């Protein structure tokens, strides 16, 4: 009996004396925001978190653009239904393929805003710390501008200055912001990019992150869409001067991630992360989901154009199995895992060429840029001549189709020039009539995602989806 | 009343006229206490009296009277022949039926008559030896107000259990499970043996659940396992059964090879789309126009050959599953000790190849009792091993339940004895195939991978009671719920799937997740009867609970074929020429939460007639911000045992009657740290950083449920009809609304305490003895629960569309939200949809056209019907479960009809698609967008013959011839034998709103034997 008494009293003691502190728990594998943003090393880690969030956002754009445009065709092996509605332009506001980039970019912006707010509250203990703090703010601000630019490119009703673009977020807040005009968004992008340029040191050269060159590249792309030709020329020139075009030997290595030549900014993929190649090729079944369009094959000079082999992978000698080569990657153990190139010097040449073409009296400079790029890519290339602006711009557009193939630019290029999507006969076998997408078609522009429409009372849908 | 008195007087008067004599005596109960108000009647007449306060009676009986019947509410009737004696003393035995049963609430054990809550008891008969390995699934249809639906037929899968309707929008709706006083994990029953269970008490209203405070709002399920009896001889039992499981069939048809080839050609001709060899090798295909005659003839041969093959994929992926279960038990007890111990082995093969469950369950329950001290120890340790199919319950090709439909009927998986998968025919010797190899790939995947779980589950509980002095006791409970699941995922090297792994040489991965909940409480109990009529029972308890989970996983690559079943076969990761080689992946997670509580439970009973129950609980939780950390919960209840009032006793057809009412406040359980702004690990380019994963919410609070219940229990016509009726109204406020946020907020949604939800309903339980003779007994019963669920408030807004459903004020939870289907335009073949104004259009706009009139996936009513017919030793138990008024999306139909998947096989319904103007049909033109609409919503109401048992107890005279044997029972049992439904998919029963090739419930037939000695 004594023993049981003892047990009883011990139990009592155990229960009653367990202190109230027992309820003050924190999660074992997460960290409270205040603990992350309390010092500069913490804010730096949060900036890494911003890049982690950004990583993958561009994939969504690439996927949507490839499916929507004339870059690819729906291969008969695609038995998964993946992207089929998008490819056939059977699109409404609930379509996930074209809507995914929306949240991906806004989430990144939110995290960037948290980093900026956190870093602004701190001061560095020494110059080195202070410079690091400034760089963190600079990179986060540049990311903010970049994300807004991509949102504008994807979701604006069109690129005219007075048209509706997207809300520009500069603070992390829960709200229902309204769409701002294209012009207003461009102005804010430029302000952010100027701020960023003043904070990021020239010594930062890691192209996995946004550097000063990266800021110029963003600026150049923004200026192109804003039709700010002078801005495009100066920013592209700055980028071109800092990072040269790849040599003919280096060019193929870009796509196997064995060369950093002309890569201004890329989102890095390490082992175990999402493989962008999986979007177009189903490894588990070894089936092609989306193949390189015959139109694209026709556009290339297979023999002399060194880009062909890095763009097209023919998987069969007997059947038409043309895979997208750009995303095979360089890791034999993880095929399909490739770094996603957000900005390359080639694009800078094409931006500058187009800007020169648009500017009166500078056609020659534009022709030079186009020829420089082509001779870097095509063996035995002889310089072409153009007599009109229109002819040059048409050639630039075709060059963009080839140079920037599968890099998420085609659909916005067409929209920027208000051109329809046209697919050739061989590419539309499984398109169920999705042959031409006129600029007046309902689906020509992407809708604002339904989730956003439901959550934000101030959001206005793009005109054709209203 | 008066009539009865007059009649009585008349009879008494008649008695006087006849010869009569007086009989006296005393009626006592088993403890020797007097039984007052017991009725004493002359058998066959209404002549009688009732006993007084001391149990004494005196009755004049006519000389013709032969027998006296003694009866009282809580006791079995006793009939005694009068003979020549003039003094007859009687001891009445307590009776055990629904009204006098013990209700176990976890903190207390109550006589049913003293308990004012709504509770239902499921007995061991419904739980033991049913060929279904998950205890929660066995409760389906067995108790009113309990909706149980299983989402998968994989052996051992847990079910979704909802008591009295869904009380939360995004939070937990799962009831709290308590086993022998210890809280245990929900939906983790695969390793536990249901054959060890004595009873399950389902507590539904606040007077029962408020004792559990912040965890009680979804109801409480109390599981009590078998225990030994003091002073009983040791009994050994051997229970065995064997059986088989078969697949139930869906109501849709797929195309056969002939139809398929024809379909491919038609689609090619009509739409120019190439969906297979039927068009590729067609003479009508313009691409073939210029081919030489010999080639075309060869093409015809290919087409004819394919059309002539019909592969039955169901034969390849499904099987007849074998089932066996064996249990050894021993129980008994001396004056102080009692024990129950069992060893249970179960092996169940799923109806899909590879899936199975094998488990070993051990249980030992020990009780020790002296005058002052009683200790009860409950222990169970279980080990189980499950094999799963690939991609269970998804629409992926590798899910066998999907691929049997996706696979083309002319696809032959084995070519010259070799399984040829996917398009990589080169891997298998360059065999040319004209199909998509969907079934073959799924089959190859099943063969070359492993998906296995090993589980160890232990529950330990100690209950202690020590009488300090008169009526006052110390009570304490302590225990542990432990579960460790070790998962194994292998992809064998040298196989096609193994070639897809990192490094192309298979993979070997293991995961371990451990759940530990420590639980302890201690307090005082005061239990005393004053002046014989005032009964008081009060508990004051302090309780502490802490639960932690931990998980870890790794996957290694480059597996050596000779050591493929062990982690030592993994090639360690390295970097060669700047490229990672076989870098393994590692991950893990953890969680923790704690709850502290002060509990007061009190009961006062006056004269066994008037009952007052009350409880108060003060809960502190680690999952709440400091402002809302400690919150009180309470309940009050009152009951009246009208059956004990003399004026009711005098109504002959009422055997017993009680009414009760309760009101209380509870909350549904919350764990985690959702109130904090949190960052999680986010890696970029090899650097570790932190990214936002949760935004803060300082006003985070419990979801409170206020529940009112009024009910009655009754027994009529000498207990021939027994039942109960409960009416309830449950109002849950402060409900978390996952408020969809603009993406500009950085997260998709924010949980705010803003909603209000109402569940009201009525539950009926009735059992009747249709025939009740000495040899033949037929009992029929059933239960039905109607629940009306309504969202009554959503704070600032009136609705939240959530994909294909909507949360809107005035509508029930789970309401579908999708455009209405208006058929197919006979002129153009385009699909037609309804606009909200009723007009018909060809445009599909989910934002503008979605309507709410297509019902909800939650049933309006559900329940069970049972019948037991026994004649001598033979008995037939039949049990049906049903649910009605629920509508679900049938994604199986959708997939089988959507042109995006036309290269896979499709439903034969596609053959009646619109093809030319004037065609009147329900299948739109091929190639038009097949959108989600009300067309895919079907009535999922069902009535299922859930269980049938035909058993025979071999007569005692025969059994006792074998020395040592005490009883033998043999039985035949069927589970899920028949289902009546209008649903066309696999299985109308599911735990969500959409059918996506879920593993259907099997039809199982077993035969078994129970031997006791």
Coordinates of C-alpha atoms in Angstrom, one line a residue, chain B residues 608-963:
Chain B
X608 CA -33.1 8.0 -9.1
X609 CA -35.6 10.2 -10.9
X610 CA -34.2 13.7 -11.3
X611 CA -30.7 14.2 -12.6
X612 CA -28.5 17.2 -13.0
X613 CA -25.2 16.9 -14.8
X614 CA -22.7 19.8 -15.1
X615 CA -19.1 20.1 -16.3
X616 CA -16.6 22.9 -16.5
X617 CA -13.2 22.7 -18.1
X618 CA -10.5 25.3 -18.4
X619 CA -8.1 24.6 -21.3
X620 CA -4.8 26.1 -22.1
X621 CA -3.2 25.3 -25.5
X622 CA 0.1 25.9 -27.1
X623 CA -1.6 26.5 -30.4
X624 CA -3.3 29.8 -29.3
X625 CA -1.8 33.3 -29.0
X626 CA -1.3 34.3 -25.4
X627 CA -4.5 36.5 -25.6
X628 CA -6.7 33.5 -26.2
X629 CA -4.5 30.8 -24.6
X630 CA -6.8 29.9 -21.7
X631 CA -10.5 29.4 -22.3
X632 CA -13.4 27.9 -20.3
X633 CA -15.8 25.3 -21.6
X634 CA -18.9 24.0 -19.9
X635 CA -22.1 22.1 -20.0
X636 CA -25.3 21.7 -18.0
X637 CA -27.8 18.9 -18.4
X638 CA -30.9 17.7 -16.7
X639 CA -32.9 14.5 -16.9
X640 CA -36.1 13.0 -15.7
X641 CA -36.5 9.3 -15.4
X642 CA -40.3 9.4 -15.8
X643 CA -40.4 5.6 -16.0
X644 CA -39.8 5.6 -12.2
X645 CA -42.8 7.7 -11.5
X646 CA -45.7 5.7 -10.3
X647 CA -48.1 7.2 -12.7
X648 CA -46.0 6.0 -15.6
X649 CA -45.4 2.7 -14.0
X650 CA -49.0 2.2 -14.0
X651 CA -49.2 2.6 -17.7
X652 CA -48.7 -1.0 -18.8
X653 CA -47.5 -0.4 -22.3
X654 CA -44.7 1.9 -21.2
X655 CA -41.9 -0.2 -19.7
X656 CA -39.6 2.7 -19.2
X657 CA -39.3 6.3 -20.2
X658 CA -36.8 9.1 -19.7
X659 CA -36.4 12.6 -21.1
X660 CA -33.2 14.7 -20.9
X661 CA -31.8 17.9 -22.2
X662 CA -28.4 19.5 -22.3
X663 CA -26.6 22.6 -23.3
X664 CA -22.9 23.3 -23.5
X665 CA -19.9 25.0 -25.0
X666 CA -17.0 23.1 -26.7
X667 CA -14.4 23.7 -29.4
X668 CA -12.8 21.7 -32.2
X669 CA -9.2 20.8 -31.8
X670 CA -6.5 22.9 -33.3
X671 CA -2.8 22.1 -33.4
X672 CA 0.2 23.9 -34.9
X673 CA 1.3 27.5 -34.8
X674 CA -0.9 29.2 -37.3
X675 CA -1.1 32.4 -35.2
X676 CA 2.5 33.2 -35.8
X677 CA 4.3 34.8 -38.8
X678 CA 6.7 32.0 -39.7
X679 CA 9.5 31.4 -42.1
X680 CA 10.5 28.0 -43.4
X681 CA 13.7 26.8 -44.9
X682 CA 13.9 27.9 -48.5
X683 CA 17.0 26.9 -50.5
X684 CA 18.4 28.6 -53.5
X685 CA 21.5 27.7 -55.5
X686 CA 22.8 25.6 -52.7
X687 CA 22.4 28.3 -50.0
X688 CA 20.0 27.9 -47.2
X689 CA 17.6 30.8 -46.6
X690 CA 14.2 31.4 -45.1
X691 CA 11.0 32.2 -46.8
X692 CA 7.7 33.2 -45.4
X693 CA 5.4 30.3 -44.8
X694 CA 2.7 31.7 -42.6
X695 CA 1.4 35.1 -41.9
X696 CA 0.6 36.2 -38.3
X697 CA -2.9 36.4 -36.8
X698 CA -3.1 37.9 -33.3
X699 CA -6.8 37.3 -33.0
X700 CA -6.5 33.5 -33.7
X701 CA -9.0 31.7 -31.6
X702 CA -10.9 28.5 -31.1
X703 CA -13.9 27.5 -33.2
X704 CA -16.6 27.4 -30.5
X705 CA -19.6 25.2 -30.7
X706 CA -22.7 25.8 -28.6
X707 CA -24.9 22.7 -28.6
X708 CA -28.4 22.1 -27.4
X709 CA -29.8 18.6 -27.2
X710 CA -33.1 17.2 -26.1
X711 CA -33.9 13.5 -26.2
X712 CA -35.9 10.7 -24.9
X713 CA -35.2 7.0 -24.3
X714 CA -38.1 4.7 -24.2
X715 CA -39.0 1.0 -23.8
X716 CA -42.5 -0.1 -24.7
X717 CA -44.7 -3.2 -24.5
X718 CA -42.6 -5.1 -21.9
X719 CA -39.4 -3.9 -23.5
X720 CA -40.4 -5.4 -26.9
X721 CA -39.7 -2.0 -28.5
X722 CA -36.8 0.1 -27.4
X723 CA -35.4 3.2 -28.8
X724 CA -34.4 6.8 -28.5
X725 CA -35.0 10.1 -30.2
X726 CA -32.7 13.1 -30.0
X727 CA -33.1 16.5 -31.4
X728 CA -30.2 18.9 -31.5
X729 CA -29.1 22.3 -32.6
X730 CA -25.4 23.0 -32.9
X731 CA -24.2 26.5 -33.6
X732 CA -20.5 26.9 -34.3
X733 CA -19.1 30.4 -34.4
X734 CA -15.7 31.9 -34.8
X735 CA -15.2 29.4 -37.6
X736 CA -12.0 29.7 -39.5
X737 CA -12.6 31.0 -43.0
X738 CA -9.8 30.5 -45.3
X739 CA -10.4 33.9 -46.8
X740 CA -9.0 34.0 -50.3
X741 CA -6.6 36.8 -50.5
X742 CA -5.4 38.8 -53.5
X743 CA -2.0 37.2 -54.5
X744 CA -0.5 40.7 -53.8
X745 CA -0.8 39.7 -50.1
X746 CA 2.0 37.2 -50.6
X747 CA -0.2 34.2 -49.6
X748 CA -3.3 32.7 -51.1
X749 CA -5.4 32.8 -48.0
X750 CA -5.7 33.8 -44.4
X751 CA -7.6 31.9 -41.8
X752 CA -9.8 34.3 -39.8
X753 CA -12.3 33.5 -37.1
X754 CA -15.3 34.9 -38.8
X755 CA -17.8 32.2 -39.8
X756 CA -20.8 30.8 -38.3
X757 CA -22.3 27.4 -39.1
X758 CA -25.4 25.7 -37.9
X759 CA -26.1 21.9 -37.7
X760 CA -29.5 20.9 -36.6
X761 CA -31.1 17.5 -36.8
X762 CA -33.0 14.6 -35.5
X763 CA -31.8 11.2 -34.7
X764 CA -33.9 8.1 -34.2
X765 CA -32.9 4.7 -32.9
X766 CA -35.3 1.9 -32.7
X767 CA -35.1 -1.8 -32.0
X768 CA -38.0 -4.2 -31.7
X769 CA -38.5 -7.9 -31.0
X770 CA -40.8 -8.9 -33.8
X771 CA -40.9 -12.4 -32.6
X772 CA -39.8 -13.3 -29.2
X773 CA -40.5 -16.9 -28.3
X774 CA -38.4 -19.4 -26.6
X775 CA -36.7 -20.7 -29.7
X776 CA -37.3 -18.2 -32.3
X777 CA -36.3 -14.6 -31.8
X778 CA -36.4 -12.0 -34.5
X779 CA -35.1 -8.5 -33.7
X780 CA -35.3 -5.7 -36.2
X781 CA -33.9 -2.2 -35.7
X782 CA -32.4 0.7 -37.4
X783 CA -31.3 4.2 -37.0
X784 CA -31.6 7.3 -39.1
X785 CA -30.1 10.7 -38.6
X786 CA -31.2 13.8 -40.5
X787 CA -28.8 16.7 -40.4
X788 CA -29.3 20.1 -41.8
X789 CA -26.2 22.1 -42.3
X790 CA -26.2 25.8 -43.0
X791 CA -23.6 28.4 -43.1
X792 CA -25.2 31.3 -41.3
X793 CA -22.4 34.0 -41.3
X794 CA -19.1 34.6 -43.0
X795 CA -18.1 37.9 -41.4
X796 CA -17.4 40.7 -43.9
X797 CA -18.5 38.8 -46.9
X798 CA -21.3 36.5 -48.1
X799 CA -19.4 33.9 -50.0
X800 CA -16.1 32.3 -50.8
X801 CA -16.0 30.3 -54.0
X802 CA -13.5 27.5 -53.6
X803 CA -12.7 25.9 -56.9
X804 CA -15.7 23.8 -57.9
X805 CA -17.5 24.5 -54.6
X806 CA -18.7 27.5 -52.7
X807 CA -19.0 28.6 -49.1
X808 CA -22.0 30.9 -49.1
X809 CA -24.3 32.1 -46.4
X810 CA -27.5 30.2 -46.5
X811 CA -26.1 27.1 -48.2
X812 CA -24.8 23.9 -46.6
X813 CA -21.1 23.0 -46.6
X814 CA -19.7 21.2 -49.7
X815 CA -22.1 22.9 -52.1
X816 CA -21.1 22.4 -55.7
X817 CA -20.5 25.5 -57.7
X818 CA -20.3 25.0 -61.4
X819 CA -22.1 26.0 -64.5
X820 CA -25.3 24.1 -65.3
X821 CA -25.2 21.7 -68.2
X822 CA -27.8 22.4 -70.8
X823 CA -27.1 19.6 -73.2
X824 CA -25.7 19.4 -76.7
X825 CA -26.8 21.7 -79.5
X826 CA -28.3 19.4 -82.1
X827 CA -27.4 21.7 -84.9
X828 CA -23.7 22.3 -84.2
X829 CA -22.7 19.7 -81.6
X830 CA -21.4 22.3 -79.2
X831 CA -22.0 21.9 -75.5
X832 CA -24.5 24.2 -74.0
X833 CA -24.5 25.8 -70.6
X834 CA -27.0 27.7 -68.6
X835 CA -26.5 31.3 -67.7
X836 CA -27.8 32.2 -64.3
X837 CA -30.9 33.8 -65.8
X838 CA -31.8 30.5 -67.3
X839 CA -30.8 31.3 -70.9
X840 CA -28.7 28.9 -72.8
X841 CA -25.3 29.7 -74.3
X842 CA -22.3 28.0 -75.9
X843 CA -19.8 30.0 -73.9
X844 CA -18.5 28.5 -70.7
X845 CA -17.6 31.0 -68.0
X846 CA -17.1 29.6 -64.5
X847 CA -17.0 33.0 -62.9
X848 CA -20.3 34.1 -64.3
X849 CA -22.3 30.9 -64.8
X850 CA -21.6 28.9 -61.7
X851 CA -24.7 27.9 -59.9
X852 CA -25.3 26.5 -56.4
X853 CA -28.3 24.3 -57.1
X854 CA -26.5 21.0 -57.7
X855 CA -26.4 19.9 -54.1
X856 CA -23.6 19.0 -51.7
X857 CA -21.4 16.0 -51.2
X858 CA -22.5 15.7 -47.6
X859 CA -25.6 13.5 -47.1
X860 CA -28.9 14.8 -45.8
X861 CA -29.5 11.6 -43.9
X862 CA -27.7 8.4 -43.2
X863 CA -27.9 5.4 -40.9
X864 CA -28.2 1.7 -40.7
X865 CA -30.7 -1.1 -40.6
X866 CA -30.1 -4.3 -38.7
X867 CA -32.0 -7.6 -38.3
X868 CA -31.2 -10.6 -36.2
X869 CA -33.1 -13.8 -36.6
X870 CA -32.2 -16.6 -34.4
X871 CA -33.7 -20.0 -34.1
X872 CA -32.2 -22.3 -31.5
X873 CA -28.4 -22.2 -32.2
X874 CA -28.7 -20.7 -35.7
X875 CA -28.7 -17.0 -36.2
X876 CA -28.8 -14.7 -39.2
X877 CA -27.5 -11.1 -38.8
X878 CA -28.2 -8.7 -41.6
X879 CA -26.9 -5.2 -41.6
X880 CA -27.4 -2.4 -44.1
X881 CA -25.9 1.0 -44.1
X882 CA -27.1 3.9 -46.2
X883 CA -26.6 7.6 -46.9
X884 CA -28.8 9.8 -49.0
X885 CA -29.1 13.2 -50.6
X886 CA -25.4 13.5 -51.3
X887 CA -24.1 14.6 -54.8
X888 CA -20.6 14.1 -56.0
X889 CA -18.5 14.9 -59.0
X890 CA -17.8 11.8 -61.1
X891 CA -14.4 12.6 -62.5
X892 CA -14.2 9.0 -63.8
X893 CA -16.9 9.8 -66.4
X894 CA -15.2 13.1 -67.1
X895 CA -11.9 11.5 -67.9
X896 CA -13.5 8.8 -70.0
X897 CA -15.2 11.4 -72.2
X898 CA -12.7 14.2 -72.4
X899 CA -11.2 14.6 -75.9
X900 CA -7.9 15.7 -74.3
X901 CA -7.4 12.0 -73.4
X902 CA -8.6 10.6 -76.7
X903 CA -5.4 8.7 -77.2
X904 CA -6.3 6.7 -74.2
X905 CA -9.3 4.4 -74.3
X906 CA -12.6 6.2 -73.7
X907 CA -16.1 5.3 -72.5
X908 CA -18.3 3.6 -75.1
X909 CA -20.6 6.6 -74.5
X910 CA -18.3 8.5 -76.9
X911 CA -19.7 6.4 -79.7
X912 CA -23.0 8.2 -79.4
X913 CA -21.4 11.6 -79.6
X914 CA -22.7 14.3 -81.9
X915 CA -21.5 13.7 -85.4
X916 CA -23.7 15.6 -87.8
X917 CA -26.4 18.3 -87.6
X918 CA -29.6 16.9 -86.2
X919 CA -28.0 14.4 -83.9
X920 CA -29.7 14.5 -80.6
X921 CA -27.4 13.2 -78.0
X922 CA -25.8 14.0 -74.6
X923 CA -22.2 13.7 -75.9
X924 CA -20.9 16.8 -77.5
X925 CA -19.0 17.0 -80.7
X926 CA -15.5 15.6 -80.6
X927 CA -13.0 18.4 -80.1
X928 CA -15.2 20.9 -78.3
X929 CA -13.9 21.8 -74.9
X930 CA -15.2 19.3 -72.3
X931 CA -15.6 21.5 -69.3
X932 CA -16.5 20.7 -65.8
X933 CA -20.2 21.3 -65.4
X934 CA -23.3 20.0 -63.6
X935 CA -23.2 17.1 -66.1
X936 CA -20.5 15.5 -64.0
X937 CA -22.5 15.7 -60.7
X938 CA -24.3 12.6 -59.8
X939 CA -26.5 11.4 -57.0
X940 CA -24.2 9.3 -54.7
X941 CA -26.9 8.1 -52.4
X942 CA -26.6 4.5 -51.6
X943 CA -28.0 1.6 -49.7
X944 CA -25.4 -1.1 -49.0
X945 CA -25.8 -4.6 -47.7
X946 CA -22.8 -4.0 -45.5
X947 CA -22.7 -7.2 -43.5
X948 CA -24.4 -10.6 -43.3
X949 CA -23.5 -13.3 -40.9
X950 CA -25.1 -16.7 -40.7
X951 CA -23.8 -18.5 -37.7
X952 CA -24.5 -21.7 -35.8
X953 CA -23.8 -22.5 -32.2
X954 CA -23.2 -26.2 -32.0
X955 CA -25.5 -27.5 -29.3
X956 CA -24.1 -27.8 -25.8
X957 CA -24.9 -31.4 -25.7
X958 CA -22.7 -32.1 -28.6
X959 CA -19.9 -29.8 -27.6
X960 CA -19.6 -31.1 -24.0
X961 CA -18.9 -34.5 -25.4
X962 CA -15.4 -33.3 -26.1
X963 CA -13.7 -32.8 -22.8

